[in-house]
Amino acid sequence: MGVIELANTWGHPPEGILEHIFSYLPSYADRASCACVCRQWYFYAREKESTTPLFPCLLRPSISGASCFHLFSRTCTSMPTVPAARFCGSMEGQWFVVARDQWRGYALLHLASGTQILLPQGLLQEDGDRFNFNDLWVGLESTDLIIRAATAFRAPRYPDGDEHYFVAAITLGEHRAAACLSGNGRWALLEPDQGIICPDLDKMLVMYEEMEDVIYYSCSGLDGFFFLTTEEHLMVFLPDDDGEGHITGEVLAYLFRGHTMASPPEAGHVVAARYLVESEGRLLMVKRFVSPCQGQQSTVSFQVFTLMWDNWNRKVPRWEKSSPTSAPLLGKMLFVGRGCSRAIGTGRTGPAFIYFLDDAVASPYELLTTIIRTEKEYRCSDMGWCRYDQQYIGKDWPQGPPADCSPWIWLYR
């Protein structure tokens, strides 16, 4: 068979052969590889995957224009974006929580169409209540809300309709968490340091920890936003609508009594970040470790824990270390980042892989300084993937445009 005949055969296979080939490929990774064979295979793969989750890609916003890096084909494509917007969280269907003017102009953005669902633009305050931002933050008003990471209770389905969406956020500055209802009203502060209900102890508790991540999750009769703290406790906000366009709800605290934070895999390693991700209906906590001795605190390992509940009263939670062969991890790809973590099955029974962004090192103060500065550059060097069972770290992604308006973030289709 000649070269030309072979090329024509690959590009124009006999009728039904592609359907037969793809029927033997339960793995999304295998289908993605086959999509790179030629144009016809690509379009067939797109049609085949139209009703199944596609692998996310890495969105790299920049003032000069956004690009998208596809992890498995290792190709880059240009993407539409909002100039100078900061991306705070992502959801399925190319939906994002963005700050169009860095710390103002919050909205739910559909990247492909440019559709925006406006979010409240300030904090709900009592009369006379003022926030004491340092004089260094020129241009900040007392009602400004500075979001570190945010997520919605689900991706919008009818962006042009009248439906409202609950959104929760980890905030910077004097307060740590807030929530809102899209369309009107104000952001309502969730104040764990003023006392919240602890179902296990049946009393009010004060939580002084910083918030690490937030996710919308439903389990054990709880349907709401789960906030993870630096002490590995959970604050849960159960949102509701008062019927007049304002957000209400209950805030609960779940303390892990007797829980001892796991030691680092090796001496000298420190926890740089903790993420929440749902897999197989389970809520996972992913801990990221860095080595301060390796340049700019490079990521060296991960640990994964599964949220478990007391069998009889569903009030006492515990973190249980996850085996690489456990159901929430086996054959899974975990894409982690604050406000944008997801687990995707590969269709195989192979090892779990963790894909991570460069969002672990900056302290809240450092991040706040970066957001407020006129000239800014977010870190984008400590990102890559980890094979969880071997703790092998890979960082071989190509350099992208300057991260001069937003950290890089996962894009889910």
PDB file of N, CA and C in Angstrom, residues 327-381:
ATOM      1  N   ALA A 327     -12.194   4.035  45.450  1.00  0.00           N
ATOM      2  CA  ALA A 327     -13.116   4.380  44.363  1.00  0.00           C
ATOM      3  C   ALA A 327     -13.057   5.847  43.948  1.00  0.00           C
ATOM      4  N   PRO A 328     -12.943   6.803  44.891  1.00  0.00           N
ATOM      5  CA  PRO A 328     -12.893   8.207  44.454  1.00  0.00           C
ATOM      6  C   PRO A 328     -11.622   8.579  43.697  1.00  0.00           C
ATOM      7  N   LEU A 329     -10.592   7.703  43.737  1.00  0.00           N
ATOM      8  CA  LEU A 329      -9.323   8.035  43.086  1.00  0.00           C
ATOM      9  C   LEU A 329      -8.991   7.132  41.905  1.00  0.00           C
ATOM     10  N   LEU A 330      -9.383   5.878  41.953  1.00  0.00           N
ATOM     11  CA  LEU A 330      -8.978   4.928  40.928  1.00  0.00           C
ATOM     12  C   LEU A 330      -9.486   5.364  39.557  1.00  0.00           C
ATOM     13  N   GLY A 331      -8.560   5.548  38.630  1.00  0.00           N
ATOM     14  CA  GLY A 331      -8.921   5.948  37.278  1.00  0.00           C
ATOM     15  C   GLY A 331      -9.406   7.375  37.154  1.00  0.00           C
ATOM     16  N   LYS A 332      -9.088   8.212  38.140  1.00  0.00           N
ATOM     17  CA  LYS A 332      -9.582   9.592  38.143  1.00  0.00           C
ATOM     18  C   LYS A 332      -8.469  10.580  37.816  1.00  0.00           C
ATOM     19  N   MET A 333      -8.884  11.692  37.266  1.00  0.00           N
ATOM     20  CA  MET A 333      -8.005  12.838  37.063  1.00  0.00           C
ATOM     21  C   MET A 333      -8.585  13.980  37.882  1.00  0.00           C
ATOM     22  N   LEU A 334      -7.823  14.458  38.861  1.00  0.00           N
ATOM     23  CA  LEU A 334      -8.272  15.546  39.719  1.00  0.00           C
ATOM     24  C   LEU A 334      -7.630  16.841  39.240  1.00  0.00           C
ATOM     25  N   PHE A 335      -8.460  17.779  38.826  1.00  0.00           N
ATOM     26  CA  PHE A 335      -7.988  19.108  38.434  1.00  0.00           C
ATOM     27  C   PHE A 335      -8.282  20.037  39.608  1.00  0.00           C
ATOM     28  N   VAL A 336      -7.233  20.513  40.270  1.00  0.00           N
ATOM     29  CA  VAL A 336      -7.437  21.271  41.498  1.00  0.00           C
ATOM     30  C   VAL A 336      -7.022  22.727  41.321  1.00  0.00           C
ATOM     31  N   GLY A 337      -7.747  23.586  42.005  1.00  0.00           N
ATOM     32  CA  GLY A 337      -7.508  25.020  42.027  1.00  0.00           C
ATOM     33  C   GLY A 337      -8.602  25.641  42.870  1.00  0.00           C
ATOM     34  N   ARG A 338      -8.318  26.724  43.526  1.00  0.00           N
ATOM     35  CA  ARG A 338      -9.329  27.334  44.400  1.00  0.00           C
ATOM     36  C   ARG A 338     -10.534  27.805  43.579  1.00  0.00           C
ATOM     37  N   GLY A 339     -11.699  27.276  43.925  1.00  0.00           N
ATOM     38  CA  GLY A 339     -12.915  27.649  43.221  1.00  0.00           C
ATOM     39  C   GLY A 339     -13.086  27.005  41.863  1.00  0.00           C
ATOM     40  N   CYS A 340     -12.220  26.053  41.500  1.00  0.00           N
ATOM     41  CA  CYS A 340     -12.320  25.470  40.148  1.00  0.00           C
ATOM     42  C   CYS A 340     -11.866  24.015  40.100  1.00  0.00           C
ATOM     43  N   SER A 341     -12.091  23.254  41.173  1.00  0.00           N
ATOM     44  CA  SER A 341     -11.635  21.859  41.212  1.00  0.00           C
ATOM     45  C   SER A 341     -12.715  20.913  40.702  1.00  0.00           C
ATOM     46  N   ARG A 342     -12.297  19.917  39.929  1.00  0.00           N
ATOM     47  CA  ARG A 342     -13.207  18.898  39.422  1.00  0.00           C
ATOM     48  C   ARG A 342     -12.461  17.565  39.330  1.00  0.00           C
ATOM     49  N   ALA A 343     -13.235  16.464  39.411  1.00  0.00           N
ATOM     50  CA  ALA A 343     -12.700  15.120  39.191  1.00  0.00           C
ATOM     51  C   ALA A 343     -13.350  14.549  37.940  1.00  0.00           C
ATOM     52  N   ILE A 344     -12.542  13.970  37.071  1.00  0.00           N
ATOM     53  CA  ILE A 344     -13.040  13.406  35.815  1.00  0.00           C
ATOM     54  C   ILE A 344     -12.543  11.970  35.703  1.00  0.00           C
ATOM     55  N   GLY A 345     -13.452  11.053  35.387  1.00  0.00           N
ATOM     56  CA  GLY A 345     -13.080   9.662  35.213  1.00  0.00           C
ATOM     57  C   GLY A 345     -12.491   9.413  33.838  1.00  0.00           C
ATOM     58  N   THR A 346     -11.503   8.529  33.779  1.00  0.00           N
ATOM     59  CA  THR A 346     -10.867   8.201  32.506  1.00  0.00           C
ATOM     60  C   THR A 346     -11.489   6.974  31.850  1.00  0.00           C
ATOM     61  N   GLY A 347     -12.321   6.235  32.597  1.00  0.00           N
ATOM     62  CA  GLY A 347     -12.870   5.002  32.060  1.00  0.00           C
ATOM     63  C   GLY A 347     -11.935   3.830  32.234  1.00  0.00           C
ATOM     64  N   ARG A 348     -10.804   4.058  32.880  1.00  0.00           N
ATOM     65  CA  ARG A 348      -9.831   3.006  33.132  1.00  0.00           C
ATOM     66  C   ARG A 348      -9.715   2.751  34.629  1.00  0.00           C
ATOM     67  N   THR A 349      -8.978   1.712  34.989  1.00  0.00           N
ATOM     68  CA  THR A 349      -8.727   1.417  36.399  1.00  0.00           C
ATOM     69  C   THR A 349      -7.288   1.751  36.764  1.00  0.00           C
ATOM     70  N   GLY A 350      -6.709   2.703  36.065  1.00  0.00           N
ATOM     71  CA  GLY A 350      -5.322   3.072  36.302  1.00  0.00           C
ATOM     72  C   GLY A 350      -5.171   4.019  37.473  1.00  0.00           C
ATOM     73  N   PRO A 351      -3.958   4.504  37.688  1.00  0.00           N
ATOM     74  CA  PRO A 351      -3.678   5.385  38.826  1.00  0.00           C
ATOM     75  C   PRO A 351      -4.324   6.753  38.667  1.00  0.00           C
ATOM     76  N   ALA A 352      -4.484   7.431  39.788  1.00  0.00           N
ATOM     77  CA  ALA A 352      -5.032   8.785  39.781  1.00  0.00           C
ATOM     78  C   ALA A 352      -3.935   9.788  39.455  1.00  0.00           C
ATOM     79  N   PHE A 353      -4.323  10.844  38.747  1.00  0.00           N
ATOM     80  CA  PHE A 353      -3.415  11.947  38.448  1.00  0.00           C
ATOM     81  C   PHE A 353      -4.034  13.237  38.979  1.00  0.00           C
ATOM     82  N   ILE A 354      -3.190  14.103  39.528  1.00  0.00           N
ATOM     83  CA  ILE A 354      -3.626  15.394  40.051  1.00  0.00           C
ATOM     84  C   ILE A 354      -2.978  16.487  39.215  1.00  0.00           C
ATOM     85  N   TYR A 355      -3.789  17.343  38.624  1.00  0.00           N
ATOM     86  CA  TYR A 355      -3.301  18.466  37.819  1.00  0.00           C
ATOM     87  C   TYR A 355      -3.507  19.738  38.631  1.00  0.00           C
ATOM     88  N   PHE A 356      -2.468  20.539  38.757  1.00  0.00           N
ATOM     89  CA  PHE A 356      -2.521  21.665  39.689  1.00  0.00           C
ATOM     90  C   PHE A 356      -2.049  22.964  39.047  1.00  0.00           C
ATOM     91  N   LEU A 357      -2.603  24.063  39.554  1.00  0.00           N
ATOM     92  CA  LEU A 357      -2.263  25.414  39.115  1.00  0.00           C
ATOM     93  C   LEU A 357      -1.253  26.025  40.075  1.00  0.00           C
ATOM     94  N   ASP A 358      -0.746  27.186  39.724  1.00  0.00           N
ATOM     95  CA  ASP A 358       0.208  27.883  40.590  1.00  0.00           C
ATOM     96  C   ASP A 358      -0.560  28.885  41.454  1.00  0.00           C
ATOM     97  N   ASP A 359      -1.278  28.354  42.456  1.00  0.00           N
ATOM     98  CA  ASP A 359      -2.086  29.226  43.313  1.00  0.00           C
ATOM     99  C   ASP A 359      -1.851  28.956  44.794  1.00  0.00           C
ATOM    100  N   ALA A 360      -0.728  28.309  45.116  1.00  0.00           N
ATOM    101  CA  ALA A 360      -0.569  27.800  46.472  1.00  0.00           C
ATOM    102  C   ALA A 360       0.219  28.703  47.403  1.00  0.00           C
ATOM    103  N   VAL A 361       1.170  29.464  46.902  1.00  0.00           N
ATOM    104  CA  VAL A 361       2.155  30.084  47.779  1.00  0.00           C
ATOM    105  C   VAL A 361       1.716  31.428  48.328  1.00  0.00           C
ATOM    106  N   ALA A 362       1.083  32.250  47.519  1.00  0.00           N
ATOM    107  CA  ALA A 362       0.803  33.629  47.920  1.00  0.00           C
ATOM    108  C   ALA A 362      -0.084  33.686  49.159  1.00  0.00           C
ATOM    109  N   SER A 363       0.323  34.479  50.131  1.00  0.00           N
ATOM    110  CA  SER A 363      -0.495  34.711  51.312  1.00  0.00           C
ATOM    111  C   SER A 363      -1.639  35.649  50.937  1.00  0.00           C
ATOM    112  N   PRO A 364      -2.708  35.698  51.757  1.00  0.00           N
ATOM    113  CA  PRO A 364      -3.801  36.635  51.452  1.00  0.00           C
ATOM    114  C   PRO A 364      -3.314  38.073  51.285  1.00  0.00           C
ATOM    115  N   TYR A 365      -2.342  38.490  52.112  1.00  0.00           N
ATOM    116  CA  TYR A 365      -1.831  39.857  52.008  1.00  0.00           C
ATOM    117  C   TYR A 365      -1.099  40.052  50.679  1.00  0.00           C
ATOM    118  N   GLU A 366      -0.261  39.076  50.290  1.00  0.00           N
ATOM    119  CA  GLU A 366       0.472  39.188  49.029  1.00  0.00           C
ATOM    120  C   GLU A 366      -0.486  39.223  47.839  1.00  0.00           C
ATOM    121  N   LEU A 367      -1.519  38.393  47.898  1.00  0.00           N
ATOM    122  CA  LEU A 367      -2.477  38.362  46.797  1.00  0.00           C
ATOM    123  C   LEU A 367      -3.262  39.659  46.729  1.00  0.00           C
ATOM    124  N   LEU A 368      -3.656  40.185  47.877  1.00  0.00           N
ATOM    125  CA  LEU A 368      -4.371  41.454  47.906  1.00  0.00           C
ATOM    126  C   LEU A 368      -3.517  42.559  47.312  1.00  0.00           C
ATOM    127  N   THR A 369      -2.234  42.564  47.644  1.00  0.00           N
ATOM    128  CA  THR A 369      -1.318  43.563  47.094  1.00  0.00           C
ATOM    129  C   THR A 369      -1.231  43.448  45.575  1.00  0.00           C
ATOM    130  N   THR A 370      -1.159  42.210  45.073  1.00  0.00           N
ATOM    131  CA  THR A 370      -1.072  41.994  43.629  1.00  0.00           C
ATOM    132  C   THR A 370      -2.326  42.487  42.917  1.00  0.00           C
ATOM    133  N   ILE A 371      -3.492  42.212  43.488  1.00  0.00           N
ATOM    134  CA  ILE A 371      -4.747  42.614  42.856  1.00  0.00           C
ATOM    135  C   ILE A 371      -4.858  44.127  42.771  1.00  0.00           C
ATOM    136  N   ILE A 372      -4.438  44.821  43.834  1.00  0.00           N
ATOM    137  CA  ILE A 372      -4.603  46.269  43.900  1.00  0.00           C
ATOM    138  C   ILE A 372      -3.591  47.002  43.034  1.00  0.00           C
ATOM    139  N   ARG A 373      -2.404  46.428  42.873  1.00  0.00           N
ATOM    140  CA  ARG A 373      -1.364  47.109  42.102  1.00  0.00           C
ATOM    141  C   ARG A 373      -1.808  47.371  40.673  1.00  0.00           C
ATOM    142  N   THR A 374      -1.338  48.481  40.115  1.00  0.00           N
ATOM    143  CA  THR A 374      -1.630  48.788  38.712  1.00  0.00           C
ATOM    144  C   THR A 374      -0.894  47.827  37.795  1.00  0.00           C
ATOM    145  N   GLU A 375       0.398  47.627  38.047  1.00  0.00           N
ATOM    146  CA  GLU A 375       1.188  46.671  37.279  1.00  0.00           C
ATOM    147  C   GLU A 375       1.299  45.391  38.095  1.00  0.00           C
ATOM    148  N   LYS A 376       0.865  44.290  37.529  1.00  0.00           N
ATOM    149  CA  LYS A 376       0.825  43.051  38.289  1.00  0.00           C
ATOM    150  C   LYS A 376       1.286  41.888  37.431  1.00  0.00           C
ATOM    151  N   GLU A 377       1.710  40.852  38.104  1.00  0.00           N
ATOM    152  CA  GLU A 377       2.065  39.614  37.412  1.00  0.00           C
ATOM    153  C   GLU A 377       1.862  38.462  38.383  1.00  0.00           C
ATOM    154  N   TYR A 378       0.948  37.577  38.029  1.00  0.00           N
ATOM    155  CA  TYR A 378       0.668  36.415  38.861  1.00  0.00           C
ATOM    156  C   TYR A 378       1.652  35.301  38.514  1.00  0.00           C
ATOM    157  N   ARG A 379       1.990  34.511  39.514  1.00  0.00           N
ATOM    158  CA  ARG A 379       2.895  33.387  39.286  1.00  0.00           C
ATOM    159  C   ARG A 379       2.228  32.328  38.423  1.00  0.00           C
ATOM    160  N   CYS A 380       3.009  31.718  37.552  1.00  0.00           N
ATOM    161  CA  CYS A 380       2.485  30.632  36.722  1.00  0.00           C
ATOM    162  C   CYS A 380       3.591  29.628  36.387  1.00  0.00           C
ATOM    163  N   SER A 381       4.532  29.462  37.326  1.00  0.00           N
ATOM    164  CA  SER A 381       5.650  28.550  37.079  1.00  0.00           C
ATOM    165  C   SER A 381       5.486  27.221  37.808  1.00  0.00           C
TER     166      SER A 381
END
